Coordinates of C-alpha atoms in Angstrom, one line a residue:
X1 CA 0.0 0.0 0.0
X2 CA 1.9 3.4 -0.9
X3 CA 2.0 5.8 1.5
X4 CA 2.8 9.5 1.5
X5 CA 4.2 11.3 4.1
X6 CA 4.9 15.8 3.8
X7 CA 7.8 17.0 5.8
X8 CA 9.0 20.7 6.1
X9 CA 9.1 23.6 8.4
X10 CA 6.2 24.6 10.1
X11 CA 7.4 28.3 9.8
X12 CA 8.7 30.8 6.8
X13 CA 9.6 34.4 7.0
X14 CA 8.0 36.4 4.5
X15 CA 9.6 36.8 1.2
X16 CA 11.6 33.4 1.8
X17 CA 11.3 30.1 0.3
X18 CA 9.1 27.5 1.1
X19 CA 10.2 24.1 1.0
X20 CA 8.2 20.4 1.3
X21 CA 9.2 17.1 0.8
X22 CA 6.9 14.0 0.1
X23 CA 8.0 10.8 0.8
X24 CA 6.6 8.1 -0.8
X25 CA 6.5 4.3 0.9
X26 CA 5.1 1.5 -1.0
X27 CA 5.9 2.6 -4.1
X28 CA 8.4 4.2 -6.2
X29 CA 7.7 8.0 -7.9
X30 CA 8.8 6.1 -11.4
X31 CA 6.0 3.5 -12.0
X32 CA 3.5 4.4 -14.8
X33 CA 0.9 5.8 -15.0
X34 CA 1.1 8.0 -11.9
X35 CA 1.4 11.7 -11.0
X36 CA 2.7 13.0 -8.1
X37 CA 1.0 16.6 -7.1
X38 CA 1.1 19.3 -4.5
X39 CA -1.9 20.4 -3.5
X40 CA -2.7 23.3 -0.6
X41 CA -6.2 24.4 0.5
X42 CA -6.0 28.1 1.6
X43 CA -8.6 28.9 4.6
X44 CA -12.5 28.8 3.2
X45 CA -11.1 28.1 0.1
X46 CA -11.4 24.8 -2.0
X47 CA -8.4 23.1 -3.1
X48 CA -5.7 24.3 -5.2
X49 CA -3.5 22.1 -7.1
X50 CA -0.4 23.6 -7.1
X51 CA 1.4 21.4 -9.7
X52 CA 2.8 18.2 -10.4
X53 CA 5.7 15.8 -11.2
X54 CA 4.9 12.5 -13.8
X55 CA 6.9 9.0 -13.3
X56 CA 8.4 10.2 -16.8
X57 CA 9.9 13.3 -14.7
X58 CA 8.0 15.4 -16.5
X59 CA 6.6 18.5 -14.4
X60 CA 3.3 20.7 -14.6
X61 CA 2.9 23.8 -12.8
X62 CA -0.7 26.1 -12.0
X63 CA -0.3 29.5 -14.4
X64 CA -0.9 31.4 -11.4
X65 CA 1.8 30.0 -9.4
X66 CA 4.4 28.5 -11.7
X67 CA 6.7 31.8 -11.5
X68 CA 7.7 31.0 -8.3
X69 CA 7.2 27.4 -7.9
X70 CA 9.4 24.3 -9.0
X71 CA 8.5 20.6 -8.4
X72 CA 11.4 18.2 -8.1
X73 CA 12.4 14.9 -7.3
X74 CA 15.2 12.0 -6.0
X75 CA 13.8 8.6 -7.3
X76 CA 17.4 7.3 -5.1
X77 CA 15.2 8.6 -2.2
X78 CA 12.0 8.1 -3.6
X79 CA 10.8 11.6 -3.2
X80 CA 9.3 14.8 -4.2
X81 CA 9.8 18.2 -3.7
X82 CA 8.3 21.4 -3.6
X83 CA 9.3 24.9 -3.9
X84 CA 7.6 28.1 -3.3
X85 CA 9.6 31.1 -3.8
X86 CA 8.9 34.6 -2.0
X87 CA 6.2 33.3 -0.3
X88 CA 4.0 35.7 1.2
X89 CA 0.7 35.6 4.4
X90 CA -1.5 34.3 1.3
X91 CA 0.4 31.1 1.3
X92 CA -0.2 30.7 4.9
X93 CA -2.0 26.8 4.4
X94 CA -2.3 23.1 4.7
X95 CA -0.1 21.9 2.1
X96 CA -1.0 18.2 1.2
X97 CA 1.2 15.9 -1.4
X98 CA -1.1 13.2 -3.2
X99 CA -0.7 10.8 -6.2
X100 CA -3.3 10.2 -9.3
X101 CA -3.3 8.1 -12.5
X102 CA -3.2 11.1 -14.7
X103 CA -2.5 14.5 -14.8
X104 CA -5.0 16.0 -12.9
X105 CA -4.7 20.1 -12.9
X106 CA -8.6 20.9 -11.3
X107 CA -9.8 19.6 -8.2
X108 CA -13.3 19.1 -8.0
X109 CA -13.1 16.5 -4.9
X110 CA -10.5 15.0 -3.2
X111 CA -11.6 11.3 -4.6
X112 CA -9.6 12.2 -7.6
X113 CA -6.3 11.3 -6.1
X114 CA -5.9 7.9 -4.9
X115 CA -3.7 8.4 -2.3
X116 CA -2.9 11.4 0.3
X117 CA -0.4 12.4 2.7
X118 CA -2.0 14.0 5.6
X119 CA -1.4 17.5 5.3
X120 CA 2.0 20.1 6.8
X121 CA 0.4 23.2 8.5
X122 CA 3.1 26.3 6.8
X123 CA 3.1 29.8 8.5
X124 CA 3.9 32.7 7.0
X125 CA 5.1 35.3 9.7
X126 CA 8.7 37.2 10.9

């Protein structure tokens, strides 16, 4: 059964970078068909997919956030990253890693993605 676990700080200073890893169990990030995606779900909000990494290595970013974000991984590891770049209070979330059999870039309902991690809590303050 793969399993996905988010690890990062808990806190970044304005204007820093934001940085989360996914580790994957059960699993390895290469096998076809499967995406793996960051997702965040902003207070009162619905959620956001942020972008996403294919077992190809091929990545996929949201227009509104792909200026300052980069998706990466370490298949040694068996992991993903994200990156968030001069982050700012508005990305003050829940940030969530999860994997799907295709590229997936609207969320209507969490059912989409097979599999989540449970969720890193990020603040934004100085």
């Amino acid at each position: 059964q793969v399993q996905l676990q988010e690890s990062g700080p808990g806190l970044v200073k304005p204007s820093q970078t934001l940085s989360l890893t996914c580790t994957v169990s059960g699993g390895s990030i290469t096998t076809y068909p499967y995406y793996w995606s960051w997702i965040r779900q902003p207070p009162g909000k619905g959620l956001e997919w942020m972008g996403s990494i294919a077992y190809s290595g091929s990545t996929y970013y949201s227009p509104s956030l792909k200026s300052r974000t980069s998706i990466s991984r370490d298949t040694v590891k068996n992991h993903f990253t994200l990156q968030l770049g001069a982050v700012s209070p508005e990305d003050q979330t829940k940030y969530y890693c999860a994997r799907s059999g295709r590229l997936r870039r609207v969320i209507t309902t969490k059912a989409k993605y097979d599999t989540w991690g449970r969720g890193t809590q990020v603040n934004v303050s100085t």
